[in-house]
mmCIF file of C-alpha atoms and ligand atoms in Angstrom:
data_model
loop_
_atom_site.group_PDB
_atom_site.id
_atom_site.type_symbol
_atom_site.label_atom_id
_atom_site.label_comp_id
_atom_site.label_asym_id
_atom_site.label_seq_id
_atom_site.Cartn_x
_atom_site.Cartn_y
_atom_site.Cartn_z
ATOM 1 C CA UNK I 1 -231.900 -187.097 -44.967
ATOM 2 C CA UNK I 2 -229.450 -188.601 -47.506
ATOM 3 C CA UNK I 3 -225.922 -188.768 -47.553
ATOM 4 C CA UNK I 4 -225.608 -187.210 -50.705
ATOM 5 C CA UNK I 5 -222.207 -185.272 -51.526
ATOM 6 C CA UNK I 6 -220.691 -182.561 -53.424
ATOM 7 C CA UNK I 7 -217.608 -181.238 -54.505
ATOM 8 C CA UNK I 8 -215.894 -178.920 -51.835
ATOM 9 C CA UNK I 9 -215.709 -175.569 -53.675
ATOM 10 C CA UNK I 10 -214.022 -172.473 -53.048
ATOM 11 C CA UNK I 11 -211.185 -174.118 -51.282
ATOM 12 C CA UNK I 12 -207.305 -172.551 -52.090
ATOM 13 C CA UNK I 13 -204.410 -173.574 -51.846
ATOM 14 C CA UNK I 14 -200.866 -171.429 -51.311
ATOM 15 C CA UNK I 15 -197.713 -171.780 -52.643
ATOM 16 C CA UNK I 16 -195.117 -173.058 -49.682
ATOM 17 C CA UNK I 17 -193.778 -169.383 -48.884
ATOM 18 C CA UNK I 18 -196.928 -167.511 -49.426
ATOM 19 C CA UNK I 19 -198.579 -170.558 -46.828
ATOM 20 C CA UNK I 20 -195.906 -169.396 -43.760
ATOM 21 C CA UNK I 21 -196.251 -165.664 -44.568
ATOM 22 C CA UNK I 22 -199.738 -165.822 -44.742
ATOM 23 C CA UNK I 23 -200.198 -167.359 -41.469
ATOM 24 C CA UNK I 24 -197.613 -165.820 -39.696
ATOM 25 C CA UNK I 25 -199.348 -162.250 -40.501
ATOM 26 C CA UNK I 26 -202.767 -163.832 -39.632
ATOM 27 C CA UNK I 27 -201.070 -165.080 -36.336
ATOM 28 C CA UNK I 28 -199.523 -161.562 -35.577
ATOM 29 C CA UNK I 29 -202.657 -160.060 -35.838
ATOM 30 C CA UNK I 30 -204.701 -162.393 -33.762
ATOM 31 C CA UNK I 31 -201.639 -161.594 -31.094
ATOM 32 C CA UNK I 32 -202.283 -157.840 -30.911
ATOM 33 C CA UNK I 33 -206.015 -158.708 -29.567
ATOM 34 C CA UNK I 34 -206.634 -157.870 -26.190
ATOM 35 C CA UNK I 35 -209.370 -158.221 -23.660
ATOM 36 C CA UNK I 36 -210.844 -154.701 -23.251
ATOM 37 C CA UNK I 37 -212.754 -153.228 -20.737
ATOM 38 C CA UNK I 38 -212.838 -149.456 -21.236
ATOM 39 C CA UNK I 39 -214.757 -148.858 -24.410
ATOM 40 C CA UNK I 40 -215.661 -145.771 -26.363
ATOM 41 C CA UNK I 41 -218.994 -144.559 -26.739
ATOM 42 C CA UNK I 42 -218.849 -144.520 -30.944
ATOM 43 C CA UNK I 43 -221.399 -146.340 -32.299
ATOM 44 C CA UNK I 44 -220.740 -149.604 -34.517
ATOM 45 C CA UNK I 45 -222.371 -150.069 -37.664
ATOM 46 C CA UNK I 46 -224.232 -153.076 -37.765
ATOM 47 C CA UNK I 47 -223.387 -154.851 -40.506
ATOM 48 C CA UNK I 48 -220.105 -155.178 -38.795
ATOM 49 C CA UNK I 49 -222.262 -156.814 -35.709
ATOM 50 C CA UNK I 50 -224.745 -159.080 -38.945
ATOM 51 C CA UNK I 51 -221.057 -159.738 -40.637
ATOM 52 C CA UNK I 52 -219.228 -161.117 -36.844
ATOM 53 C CA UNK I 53 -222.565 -163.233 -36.322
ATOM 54 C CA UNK I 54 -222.517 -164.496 -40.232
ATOM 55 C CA UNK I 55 -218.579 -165.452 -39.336
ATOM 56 C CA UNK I 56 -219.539 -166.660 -35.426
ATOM 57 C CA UNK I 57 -222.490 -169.074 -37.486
ATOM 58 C CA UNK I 58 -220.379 -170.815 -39.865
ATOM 59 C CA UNK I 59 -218.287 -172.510 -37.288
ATOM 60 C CA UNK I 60 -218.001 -176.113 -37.266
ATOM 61 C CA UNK I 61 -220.437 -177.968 -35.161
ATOM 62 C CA UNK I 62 -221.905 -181.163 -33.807
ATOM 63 C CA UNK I 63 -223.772 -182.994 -36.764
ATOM 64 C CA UNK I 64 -223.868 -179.604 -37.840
ATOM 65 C CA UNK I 65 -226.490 -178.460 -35.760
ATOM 66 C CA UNK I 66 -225.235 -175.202 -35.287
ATOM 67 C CA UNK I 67 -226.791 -174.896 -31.246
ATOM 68 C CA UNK I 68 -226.361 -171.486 -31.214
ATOM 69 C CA UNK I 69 -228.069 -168.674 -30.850
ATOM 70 C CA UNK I 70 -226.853 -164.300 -31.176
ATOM 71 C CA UNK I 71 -228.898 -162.062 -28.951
ATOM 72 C CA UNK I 72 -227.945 -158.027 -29.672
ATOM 73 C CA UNK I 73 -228.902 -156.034 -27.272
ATOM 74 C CA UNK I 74 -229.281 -152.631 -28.141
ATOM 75 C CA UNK I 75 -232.495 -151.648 -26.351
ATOM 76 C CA UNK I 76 -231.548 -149.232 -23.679
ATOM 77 C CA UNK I 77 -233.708 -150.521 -20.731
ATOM 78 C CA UNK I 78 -232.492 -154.128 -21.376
ATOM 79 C CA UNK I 79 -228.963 -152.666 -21.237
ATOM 80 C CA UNK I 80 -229.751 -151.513 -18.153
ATOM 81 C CA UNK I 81 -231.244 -154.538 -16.532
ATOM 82 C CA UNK I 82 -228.671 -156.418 -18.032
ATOM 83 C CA UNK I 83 -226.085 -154.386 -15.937
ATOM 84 C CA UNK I 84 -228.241 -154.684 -13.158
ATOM 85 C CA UNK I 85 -228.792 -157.922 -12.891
ATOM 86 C CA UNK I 86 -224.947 -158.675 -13.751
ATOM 87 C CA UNK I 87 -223.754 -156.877 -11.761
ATOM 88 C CA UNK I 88 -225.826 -157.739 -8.494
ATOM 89 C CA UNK I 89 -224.296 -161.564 -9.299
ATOM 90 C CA UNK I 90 -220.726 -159.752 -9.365
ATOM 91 C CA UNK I 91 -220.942 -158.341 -6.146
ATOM 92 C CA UNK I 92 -222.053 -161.819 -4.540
ATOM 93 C CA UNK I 93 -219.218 -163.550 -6.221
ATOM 94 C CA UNK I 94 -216.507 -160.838 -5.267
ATOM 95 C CA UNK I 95 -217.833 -160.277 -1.763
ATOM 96 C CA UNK I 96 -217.222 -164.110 -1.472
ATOM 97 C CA UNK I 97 -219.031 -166.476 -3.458
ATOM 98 C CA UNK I 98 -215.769 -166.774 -5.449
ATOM 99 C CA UNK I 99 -213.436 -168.042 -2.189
ATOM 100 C CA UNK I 100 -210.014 -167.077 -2.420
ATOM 101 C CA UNK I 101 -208.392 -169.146 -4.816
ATOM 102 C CA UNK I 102 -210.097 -167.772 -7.303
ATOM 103 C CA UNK I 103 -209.944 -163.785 -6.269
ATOM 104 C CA UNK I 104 -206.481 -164.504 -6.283
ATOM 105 C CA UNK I 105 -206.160 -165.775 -9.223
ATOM 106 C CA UNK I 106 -208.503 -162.533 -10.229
ATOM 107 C CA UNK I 107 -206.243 -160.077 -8.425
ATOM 108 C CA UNK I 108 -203.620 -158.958 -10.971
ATOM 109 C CA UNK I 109 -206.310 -158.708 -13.622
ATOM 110 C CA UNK I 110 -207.970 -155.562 -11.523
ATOM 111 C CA UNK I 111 -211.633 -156.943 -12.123
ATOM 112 C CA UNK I 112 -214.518 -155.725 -9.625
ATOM 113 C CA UNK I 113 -218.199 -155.678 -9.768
ATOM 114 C CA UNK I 114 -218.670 -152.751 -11.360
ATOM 115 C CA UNK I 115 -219.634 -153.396 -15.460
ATOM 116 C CA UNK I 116 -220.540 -150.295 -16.985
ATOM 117 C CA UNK I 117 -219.603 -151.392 -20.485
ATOM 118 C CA UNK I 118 -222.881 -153.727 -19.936
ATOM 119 C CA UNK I 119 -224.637 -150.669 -20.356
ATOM 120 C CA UNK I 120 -222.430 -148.356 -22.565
ATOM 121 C CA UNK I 121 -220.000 -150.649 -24.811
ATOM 122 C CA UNK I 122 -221.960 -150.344 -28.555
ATOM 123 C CA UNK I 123 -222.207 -154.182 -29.035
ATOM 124 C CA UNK I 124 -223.287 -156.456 -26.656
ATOM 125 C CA UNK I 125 -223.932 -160.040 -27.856
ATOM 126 C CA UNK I 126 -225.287 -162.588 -25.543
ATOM 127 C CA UNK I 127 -224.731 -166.373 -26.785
ATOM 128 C CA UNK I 128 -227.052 -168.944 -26.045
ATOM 129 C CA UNK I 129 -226.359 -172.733 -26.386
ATOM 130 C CA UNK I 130 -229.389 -175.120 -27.494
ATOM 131 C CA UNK I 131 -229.788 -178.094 -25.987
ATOM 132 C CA UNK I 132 -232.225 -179.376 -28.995
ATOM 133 C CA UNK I 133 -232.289 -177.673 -32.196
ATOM 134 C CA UNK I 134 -231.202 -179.424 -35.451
ATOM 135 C CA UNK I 135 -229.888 -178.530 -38.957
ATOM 136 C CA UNK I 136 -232.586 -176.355 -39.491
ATOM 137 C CA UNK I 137 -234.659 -174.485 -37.085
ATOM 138 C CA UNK I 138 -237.755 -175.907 -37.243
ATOM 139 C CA UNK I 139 -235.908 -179.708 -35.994
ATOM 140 C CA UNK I 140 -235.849 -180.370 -32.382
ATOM 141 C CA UNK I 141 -233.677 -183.002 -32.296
ATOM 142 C CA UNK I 142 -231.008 -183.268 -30.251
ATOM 143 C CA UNK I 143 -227.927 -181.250 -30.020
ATOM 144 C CA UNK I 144 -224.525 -182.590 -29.456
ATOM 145 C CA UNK I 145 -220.811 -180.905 -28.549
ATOM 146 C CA UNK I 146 -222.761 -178.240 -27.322
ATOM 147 C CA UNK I 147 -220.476 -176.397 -25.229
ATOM 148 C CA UNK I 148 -217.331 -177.256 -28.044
ATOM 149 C CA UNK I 149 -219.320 -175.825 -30.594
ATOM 150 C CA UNK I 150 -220.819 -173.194 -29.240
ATOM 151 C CA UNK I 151 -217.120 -171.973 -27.764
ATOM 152 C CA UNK I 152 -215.302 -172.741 -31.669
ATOM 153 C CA UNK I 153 -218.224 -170.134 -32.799
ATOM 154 C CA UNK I 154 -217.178 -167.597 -30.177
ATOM 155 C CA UNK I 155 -213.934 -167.446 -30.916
ATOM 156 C CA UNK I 156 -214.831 -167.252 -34.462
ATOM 157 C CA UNK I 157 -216.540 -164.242 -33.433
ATOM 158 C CA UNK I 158 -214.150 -162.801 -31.377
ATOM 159 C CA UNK I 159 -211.649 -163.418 -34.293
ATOM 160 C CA UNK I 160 -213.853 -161.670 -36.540
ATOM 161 C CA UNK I 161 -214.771 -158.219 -34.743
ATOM 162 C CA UNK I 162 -210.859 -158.320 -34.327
ATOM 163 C CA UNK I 163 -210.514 -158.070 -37.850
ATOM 164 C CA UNK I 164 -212.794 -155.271 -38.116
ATOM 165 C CA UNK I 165 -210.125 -153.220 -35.985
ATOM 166 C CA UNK I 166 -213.180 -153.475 -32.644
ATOM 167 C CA UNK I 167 -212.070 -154.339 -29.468
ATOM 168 C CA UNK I 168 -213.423 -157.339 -27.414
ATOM 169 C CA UNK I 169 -214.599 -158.457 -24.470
ATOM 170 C CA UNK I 170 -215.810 -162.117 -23.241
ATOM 171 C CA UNK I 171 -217.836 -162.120 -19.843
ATOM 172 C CA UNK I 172 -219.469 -164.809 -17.767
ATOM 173 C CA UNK I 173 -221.224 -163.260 -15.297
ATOM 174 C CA UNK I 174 -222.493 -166.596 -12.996
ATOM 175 C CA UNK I 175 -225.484 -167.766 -12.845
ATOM 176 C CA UNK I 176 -226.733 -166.605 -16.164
ATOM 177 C CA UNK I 177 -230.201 -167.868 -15.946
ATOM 178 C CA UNK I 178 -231.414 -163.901 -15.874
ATOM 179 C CA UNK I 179 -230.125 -163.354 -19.866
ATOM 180 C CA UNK I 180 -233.108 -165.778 -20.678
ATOM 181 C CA UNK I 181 -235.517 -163.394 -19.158
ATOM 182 C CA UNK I 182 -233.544 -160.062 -20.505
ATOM 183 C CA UNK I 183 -233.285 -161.155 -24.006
ATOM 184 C CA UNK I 184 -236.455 -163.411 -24.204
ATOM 185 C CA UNK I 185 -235.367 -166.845 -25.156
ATOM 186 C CA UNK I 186 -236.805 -169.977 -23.894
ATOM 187 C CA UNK I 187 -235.528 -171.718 -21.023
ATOM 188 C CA UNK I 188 -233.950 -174.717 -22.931
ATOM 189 C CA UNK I 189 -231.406 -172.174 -24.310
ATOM 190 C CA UNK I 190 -228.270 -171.694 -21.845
ATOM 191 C CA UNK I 191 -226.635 -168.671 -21.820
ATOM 192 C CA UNK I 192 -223.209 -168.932 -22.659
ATOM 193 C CA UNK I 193 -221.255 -166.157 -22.618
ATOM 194 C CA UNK I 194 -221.290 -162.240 -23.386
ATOM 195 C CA UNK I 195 -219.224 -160.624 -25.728
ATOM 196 C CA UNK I 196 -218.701 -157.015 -25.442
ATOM 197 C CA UNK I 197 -217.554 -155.445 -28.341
ATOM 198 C CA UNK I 198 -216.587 -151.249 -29.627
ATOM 199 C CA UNK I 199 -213.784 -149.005 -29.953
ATOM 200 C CA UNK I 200 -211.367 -148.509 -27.092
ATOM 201 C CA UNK I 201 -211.792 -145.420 -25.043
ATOM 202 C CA UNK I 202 -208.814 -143.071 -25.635
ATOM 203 C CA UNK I 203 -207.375 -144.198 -22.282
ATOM 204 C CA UNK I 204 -207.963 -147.624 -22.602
ATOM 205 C CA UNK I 205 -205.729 -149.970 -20.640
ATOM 206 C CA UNK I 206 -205.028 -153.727 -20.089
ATOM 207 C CA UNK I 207 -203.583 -155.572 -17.615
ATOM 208 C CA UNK I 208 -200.057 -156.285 -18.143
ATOM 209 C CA UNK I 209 -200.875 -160.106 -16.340
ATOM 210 C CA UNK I 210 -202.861 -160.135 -19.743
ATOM 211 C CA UNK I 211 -199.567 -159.765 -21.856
ATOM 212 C CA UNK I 212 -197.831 -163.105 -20.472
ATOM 213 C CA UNK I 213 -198.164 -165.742 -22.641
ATOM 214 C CA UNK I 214 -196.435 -169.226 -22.381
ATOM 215 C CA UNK I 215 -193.998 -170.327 -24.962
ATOM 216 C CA UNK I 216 -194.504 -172.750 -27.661
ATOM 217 C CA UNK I 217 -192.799 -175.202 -26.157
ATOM 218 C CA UNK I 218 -194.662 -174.966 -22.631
ATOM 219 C CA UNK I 219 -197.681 -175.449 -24.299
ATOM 220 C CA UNK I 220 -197.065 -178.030 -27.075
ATOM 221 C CA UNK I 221 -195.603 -181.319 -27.537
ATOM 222 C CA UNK I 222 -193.950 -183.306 -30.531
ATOM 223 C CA UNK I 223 -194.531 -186.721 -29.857
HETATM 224 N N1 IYR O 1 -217.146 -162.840 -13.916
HETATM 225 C C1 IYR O 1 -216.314 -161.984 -13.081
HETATM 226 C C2 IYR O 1 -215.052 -162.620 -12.667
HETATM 227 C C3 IYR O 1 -214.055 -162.983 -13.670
HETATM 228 C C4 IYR O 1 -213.710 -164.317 -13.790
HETATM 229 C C5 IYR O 1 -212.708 -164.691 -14.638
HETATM 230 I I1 IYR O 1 -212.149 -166.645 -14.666
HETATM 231 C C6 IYR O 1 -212.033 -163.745 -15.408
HETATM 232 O O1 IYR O 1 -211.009 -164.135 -16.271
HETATM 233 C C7 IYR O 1 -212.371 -162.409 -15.297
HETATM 234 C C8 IYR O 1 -213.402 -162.038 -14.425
HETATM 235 C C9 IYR O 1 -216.088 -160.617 -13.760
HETATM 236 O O2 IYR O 1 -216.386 -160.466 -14.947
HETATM 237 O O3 IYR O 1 -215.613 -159.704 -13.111
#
């Protein structure tokens, strides 16, 4: 490869005022997202899922590997296994894998073992990190900020369904080693995380422990 450059292109700048309005809207918005677990059964088209994967895949990343990888999971048995097998890890970790500190720390949010969204939500999208991989696919090289870049592309995603007015969901279930089985990738892919993704049920609630943020000053510094 060569280091060759080219001029950056469709970059814009904004006037001083529009600058702070613009980002204080964008900022708004991003506040009114919420974790979601009760989902409506409405489908979602999907170029809205292609168009949050497109948004999720241009993320910065180590030498701009891009170790990532989308699994959506529509298939109806896999849905089902997926639940099954997440939620049979759920019920380990809340009957006690967990410990207490951290079913405490659970406890306001209301979480259990029971994930039916798994199985019902519209858009399910598993996330798999690559350990090897390169700037294009056919490179197996290796991969490097892995778990930074793969995380900067989630939340790229997560900003993105937001956008498209969807509700969202990130879940963890632990160990993950069964998504390589339910959505057929190799075993040098990690799963990384699930997001969950659809319109809110009518009576769709959130925790209010979800609404407490900390200030700008208890989480920045001016030094
Ligand atoms: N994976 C479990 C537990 C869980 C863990 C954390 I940290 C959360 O913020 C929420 C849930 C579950 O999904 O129930």
């Amino acid at each position: 490869m060569t280091d060759k450059r080219v001029p950056l292109e469709n970059y814009v700048e904004y006037p001083g005022p529009d600058m702070l309005s613009r980002i204080t809207a964008f900022t708004a918005d991003l506040k009114r997202r919420r974790s979601v677990r009760d989902f409506d059964n409405r489908p979602v088209d999907d170029a809205v899922i292609h168009a949050a994967i497109d948004a999720a895949g241009s993320a910065p990343s180590g030498a701009n590997h891009q170790p990532w990888h989308f699994a959506v999971i529509q298939d109806p048995v896999k849905r089902r296994a997926l639940r099954e097998a997440a939620e049979a890890e759920e019920r380990a970790f809340y009957e006690g894998k967990a410990g207490e500190e951290w079913l405490d720390a659970l406890a306001p949010l209301g979480t259990d073992a029971s994930k039916p969204f798994l199985e019902h939500a519209p858009v399910i999208i598993a996330i798999f990190a690559q350990k090897r991989g390169g700037v294009t696919v056919e490179e197996s090289r290796k991969n490097y900020y892995i778990n930074e870049s793969v995380g900067i592309a989630c939340g790229f995603m997560l900003a993105a369904l937001h956008q498209a007015g969807l509700v969202t969901l990130t879940h963890t279930p632990n160990p993950m080693r069964f998504l390589n089985t339910v959505c057929e990738r190799p075993a040098d892919e990690k799963a990384f995380m699930l997001i969950v993704a659809g319109y809110p049920a009518p009576n769709a609630t959130v925790p209010e422990h979800a609404l407490i943020k900390k200030s700008l000053d208890d989480i920045s510094s001016w030094i």
